């Protein structure tokens, strides 16, 4: 991992919370420093996300934006542990990834996984999961899933009509999203799924269990 931008290093040295855009490449995101595997123009941090983020102090990051990146990561569990470490209390991680029903996602030979409604609930304590519970023992890192939003395909005019009608219904609640994945997603596939998650500190976990 190599910090290329002196301004970012100065912010980290001063203890100033920073915002990171992971895998942003040459796509700027205002207010964010950009991290990528390749030293492209505009990249502030060069890093392989399959390795530890050793240049980032614990609690140094206020927000992370991660768009269509995690499907390329071989070592997802260790990366989530690192994101849990570097994001400060109250910080958020905004994630967009291909939904498992996206037919085009399988064509990309660099995709190693797909995502569904419950993916990040595997990193939440049962008390913070919806009515359908999933195992939470795969990782010690805990997150609060603040929101999940499914976005349907919009390639053709038919897709756009279906999306306009169905997508608002699908995202009414976790229950509707579950019903969509079980009954409709193969007929009306989704393009992507967006999660907003937040690291949950040990004290907050204890309070949620007590509640």
Tab-separated table of C-alpha atoms in Angstrom:
chain	number	residue	atom	x	y	z
A	1	UNK	CA	0.000	0.000	0.000
A	2	UNK	CA	1.393	3.380	-1.016
A	3	UNK	CA	0.014	6.863	-0.340
A	4	UNK	CA	0.657	8.994	-3.422
A	5	UNK	CA	-0.985	12.252	-2.346
A	6	UNK	CA	0.880	14.309	0.258
A	7	UNK	CA	-2.366	16.035	1.263
A	8	UNK	CA	-3.871	12.704	2.282
A	9	UNK	CA	-0.798	11.825	4.318
A	10	UNK	CA	-0.972	15.230	6.014
A	11	UNK	CA	-4.635	14.680	6.909
A	12	UNK	CA	-3.848	11.258	8.363
A	13	UNK	CA	-0.883	12.605	10.337
A	14	UNK	CA	-3.077	15.395	11.733
A	15	UNK	CA	-5.800	12.936	12.743
A	16	UNK	CA	-8.296	14.498	10.352
A	17	UNK	CA	-11.022	12.056	9.253
A	18	UNK	CA	-10.833	11.312	5.536
A	19	UNK	CA	-13.251	9.927	2.952
A	20	UNK	CA	-12.141	7.184	0.566
A	21	UNK	CA	-13.451	6.109	-2.828
A	22	UNK	CA	-12.317	2.507	-3.294
A	23	UNK	CA	-11.590	1.392	-6.841
A	24	UNK	CA	-12.651	4.718	-8.283
A	25	UNK	CA	-9.989	4.700	-10.975
A	26	UNK	CA	-10.166	7.901	-12.996
A	27	UNK	CA	-13.744	8.654	-11.907
A	28	UNK	CA	-13.580	11.580	-9.462
A	29	UNK	CA	-15.867	11.746	-6.458
A	30	UNK	CA	-15.904	15.213	-4.882
A	31	UNK	CA	-14.644	15.286	-1.316
A	32	UNK	CA	-13.108	11.807	-1.480
A	33	UNK	CA	-9.561	10.558	-1.837
A	34	UNK	CA	-9.260	7.822	-4.447
A	35	UNK	CA	-7.771	4.378	-3.897
A	36	UNK	CA	-7.004	2.004	-6.750
A	37	UNK	CA	-4.806	-0.947	-7.608
A	38	UNK	CA	-3.188	0.986	-10.469
A	39	UNK	CA	-1.422	4.355	-10.270
A	40	UNK	CA	-3.819	6.183	-12.590
A	41	UNK	CA	-4.232	9.966	-12.888
A	42	UNK	CA	-6.145	11.211	-9.851
A	43	UNK	CA	-5.386	8.173	-7.688
A	44	UNK	CA	-4.293	9.163	-4.170
A	45	UNK	CA	-3.609	5.715	-2.735
A	46	UNK	CA	-2.282	2.682	-4.582
A	47	UNK	CA	-3.260	-0.529	-2.849
A	48	UNK	CA	-4.219	-4.152	-3.364
A	49	UNK	CA	-7.403	-4.617	-1.356
A	50	UNK	CA	-6.617	-8.294	-0.892
A	51	UNK	CA	-3.873	-7.114	1.481
A	52	UNK	CA	-4.038	-5.195	4.806
A	53	UNK	CA	-4.541	-1.424	4.690
A	54	UNK	CA	-1.506	-0.842	6.883
A	55	UNK	CA	-1.051	2.821	5.903
A	56	UNK	CA	-4.475	3.750	7.303
A	57	UNK	CA	-4.639	4.248	11.081
A	58	UNK	CA	-7.499	2.742	13.048
A	59	UNK	CA	-10.543	5.018	13.015
A	60	UNK	CA	-9.049	7.379	10.445
A	61	UNK	CA	-11.831	7.152	7.840
A	62	UNK	CA	-15.190	8.935	8.075
A	63	UNK	CA	-16.824	7.440	4.975
A	64	UNK	CA	-16.101	4.914	2.251
A	65	UNK	CA	-17.660	4.749	-1.207
A	66	UNK	CA	-17.294	1.419	-2.972
A	67	UNK	CA	-18.941	1.018	-6.381
A	68	UNK	CA	-18.708	-2.270	-8.279
A	69	UNK	CA	-15.493	-3.335	-6.608
A	70	UNK	CA	-16.200	-6.047	-4.043
A	71	UNK	CA	-17.217	-8.560	-6.716
A	72	UNK	CA	-13.557	-8.507	-7.830
A	73	UNK	CA	-12.049	-9.105	-4.369
A	74	UNK	CA	-10.761	-12.611	-3.636
A	75	UNK	CA	-10.327	-12.103	0.117
A	76	UNK	CA	-13.563	-10.366	1.043
A	77	UNK	CA	-13.672	-11.357	4.718
A	78	UNK	CA	-10.227	-9.922	5.588
A	79	UNK	CA	-11.069	-6.750	3.653
A	80	UNK	CA	-14.253	-6.261	5.673
A	81	UNK	CA	-12.207	-6.714	8.842
A	82	UNK	CA	-9.895	-3.940	7.647
A	83	UNK	CA	-12.785	-1.646	6.714
A	84	UNK	CA	-14.273	-2.244	10.154
A	85	UNK	CA	-10.946	-1.225	11.685
A	86	UNK	CA	-10.273	1.950	9.702
A	87	UNK	CA	-13.795	3.438	9.673
A	88	UNK	CA	-14.395	5.540	12.773
A	89	UNK	CA	-17.509	5.230	15.000
A	90	UNK	CA	-20.421	6.877	13.227
A	91	UNK	CA	-18.798	6.393	9.828
A	92	UNK	CA	-20.498	4.640	6.935
A	93	UNK	CA	-19.599	2.410	3.998
A	94	UNK	CA	-21.683	2.848	0.833
A	95	UNK	CA	-21.463	-0.287	-1.324
A	96	UNK	CA	-22.809	-1.034	-4.802
A	97	UNK	CA	-22.311	-4.462	-6.337
A	98	UNK	CA	-23.985	-6.674	-8.967
A	99	UNK	CA	-27.133	-8.421	-7.778
A	100	UNK	CA	-27.003	-12.184	-8.245
A	101	UNK	CA	-29.817	-12.018	-10.824
A	102	UNK	CA	-27.840	-9.724	-13.150
A	103	UNK	CA	-27.253	-11.891	-16.253
A	104	UNK	CA	-24.345	-9.789	-17.515
A	105	UNK	CA	-22.382	-10.125	-14.312
A	106	UNK	CA	-21.451	-13.704	-15.158
A	107	UNK	CA	-19.728	-12.632	-18.385
A	108	UNK	CA	-16.972	-10.753	-16.565
A	109	UNK	CA	-14.127	-13.219	-15.877
A	110	UNK	CA	-12.842	-11.036	-13.025
A	111	UNK	CA	-16.058	-11.373	-10.983
A	112	UNK	CA	-15.541	-13.853	-8.150
A	113	UNK	CA	-18.871	-13.485	-6.294
A	114	UNK	CA	-22.366	-12.014	-6.381
A	115	UNK	CA	-24.538	-10.419	-3.728
A	116	UNK	CA	-28.089	-10.629	-2.458
A	117	UNK	CA	-30.369	-9.093	0.120
A	118	UNK	CA	-28.881	-10.938	3.096
A	119	UNK	CA	-25.164	-10.798	2.239
A	120	UNK	CA	-24.162	-8.166	4.781
A	121	UNK	CA	-26.541	-9.428	7.446
A	122	UNK	CA	-24.019	-12.263	7.846
A	123	UNK	CA	-21.873	-9.580	9.509
A	124	UNK	CA	-24.661	-8.399	11.826
A	125	UNK	CA	-25.663	-9.810	15.184
A	126	UNK	CA	-28.958	-11.751	15.115
A	127	UNK	CA	-30.620	-8.960	17.109
A	128	UNK	CA	-29.834	-6.599	14.226
A	129	UNK	CA	-31.055	-8.932	11.471
A	130	UNK	CA	-34.523	-9.057	9.886
A	131	UNK	CA	-36.972	-11.862	10.661
A	132	UNK	CA	-35.072	-14.309	8.446
A	133	UNK	CA	-31.879	-14.979	10.394
A	134	UNK	CA	-28.549	-15.923	8.819
A	135	UNK	CA	-25.341	-17.212	10.448
A	136	UNK	CA	-23.163	-14.523	11.986
A	137	UNK	CA	-20.182	-16.591	13.125
A	138	UNK	CA	-18.025	-16.267	10.013
A	139	UNK	CA	-16.417	-13.015	11.161
A	140	UNK	CA	-15.859	-11.202	14.446
A	141	UNK	CA	-16.373	-7.836	12.726
A	142	UNK	CA	-19.899	-6.547	13.196
A	143	UNK	CA	-21.769	-4.013	11.107
A	144	UNK	CA	-25.155	-2.363	11.244
A	145	UNK	CA	-26.967	-2.673	7.927
A	146	UNK	CA	-28.510	0.773	7.688
A	147	UNK	CA	-30.206	0.304	4.306
A	148	UNK	CA	-30.502	-2.042	1.326
A	149	UNK	CA	-31.732	-0.888	-2.088
A	150	UNK	CA	-32.234	-3.135	-5.122
A	151	UNK	CA	-32.011	-1.529	-8.561
A	152	UNK	CA	-33.599	-3.336	-11.487
A	153	UNK	CA	-32.208	-3.616	-15.011
A	154	UNK	CA	-32.703	-0.606	-17.286
A	155	UNK	CA	-31.142	-1.722	-20.576
A	156	UNK	CA	-34.257	-1.551	-22.794
A	157	UNK	CA	-37.484	0.433	-22.863
A	158	UNK	CA	-39.276	-2.612	-21.430
A	159	UNK	CA	-36.763	-2.796	-18.581
A	160	UNK	CA	-37.312	0.881	-17.855
A	161	UNK	CA	-41.099	0.477	-17.703
A	162	UNK	CA	-40.809	-2.522	-15.384
A	163	UNK	CA	-38.264	-0.691	-13.253
A	164	UNK	CA	-40.493	2.375	-12.869
A	165	UNK	CA	-43.407	0.253	-11.671
A	166	UNK	CA	-41.762	-2.579	-9.753
A	167	UNK	CA	-38.663	-1.074	-8.147
A	168	UNK	CA	-40.504	1.224	-5.695
A	169	UNK	CA	-42.582	-1.759	-4.533
A	170	UNK	CA	-39.557	-4.026	-4.169
A	171	UNK	CA	-37.827	-1.509	-1.920
A	172	UNK	CA	-40.764	-0.845	0.379
A	173	UNK	CA	-39.307	-3.184	3.000
A	174	UNK	CA	-36.984	-6.126	3.583
A	175	UNK	CA	-40.037	-8.356	3.314
A	176	UNK	CA	-40.802	-7.106	-0.187
A	177	UNK	CA	-37.147	-7.459	-1.167
A	178	UNK	CA	-37.151	-11.051	0.097
A	179	UNK	CA	-40.322	-11.791	-1.889
A	180	UNK	CA	-38.769	-10.274	-5.023
A	181	UNK	CA	-35.631	-12.414	-4.744
A	182	UNK	CA	-37.654	-15.588	-4.180
A	183	UNK	CA	-40.391	-15.044	-6.760
A	184	UNK	CA	-39.563	-12.414	-9.383
A	185	UNK	CA	-35.850	-11.747	-9.793
A	186	UNK	CA	-35.364	-14.365	-12.521
A	187	UNK	CA	-38.210	-12.866	-14.532
A	188	UNK	CA	-37.342	-9.219	-13.861
A	189	UNK	CA	-33.631	-9.250	-12.940
A	190	UNK	CA	-31.827	-6.601	-10.947
A	191	UNK	CA	-28.805	-4.679	-12.139
A	192	UNK	CA	-27.246	-3.966	-8.748
A	193	UNK	CA	-27.817	-3.860	-5.040
A	194	UNK	CA	-26.726	-1.034	-2.754
A	195	UNK	CA	-25.969	-1.322	0.943
A	196	UNK	CA	-25.107	1.314	3.491
A	197	UNK	CA	-23.399	-0.300	6.457
A	198	UNK	CA	-21.699	1.059	9.569
A	199	UNK	CA	-19.096	-0.587	11.811
A	200	UNK	CA	-20.548	-1.574	15.144
A	201	UNK	CA	-18.212	-1.118	18.097
A	202	UNK	CA	-18.087	-3.680	20.886
A	203	UNK	CA	-19.913	-1.380	23.339
A	204	UNK	CA	-22.717	-0.819	20.829
A	205	UNK	CA	-22.981	-4.585	20.308
A	206	UNK	CA	-23.386	-5.125	24.042
A	207	UNK	CA	-26.123	-2.491	24.195
A	208	UNK	CA	-28.000	-4.050	21.259
A	209	UNK	CA	-27.921	-7.451	22.999
A	210	UNK	CA	-29.147	-5.894	26.243
A	211	UNK	CA	-32.063	-4.294	24.389
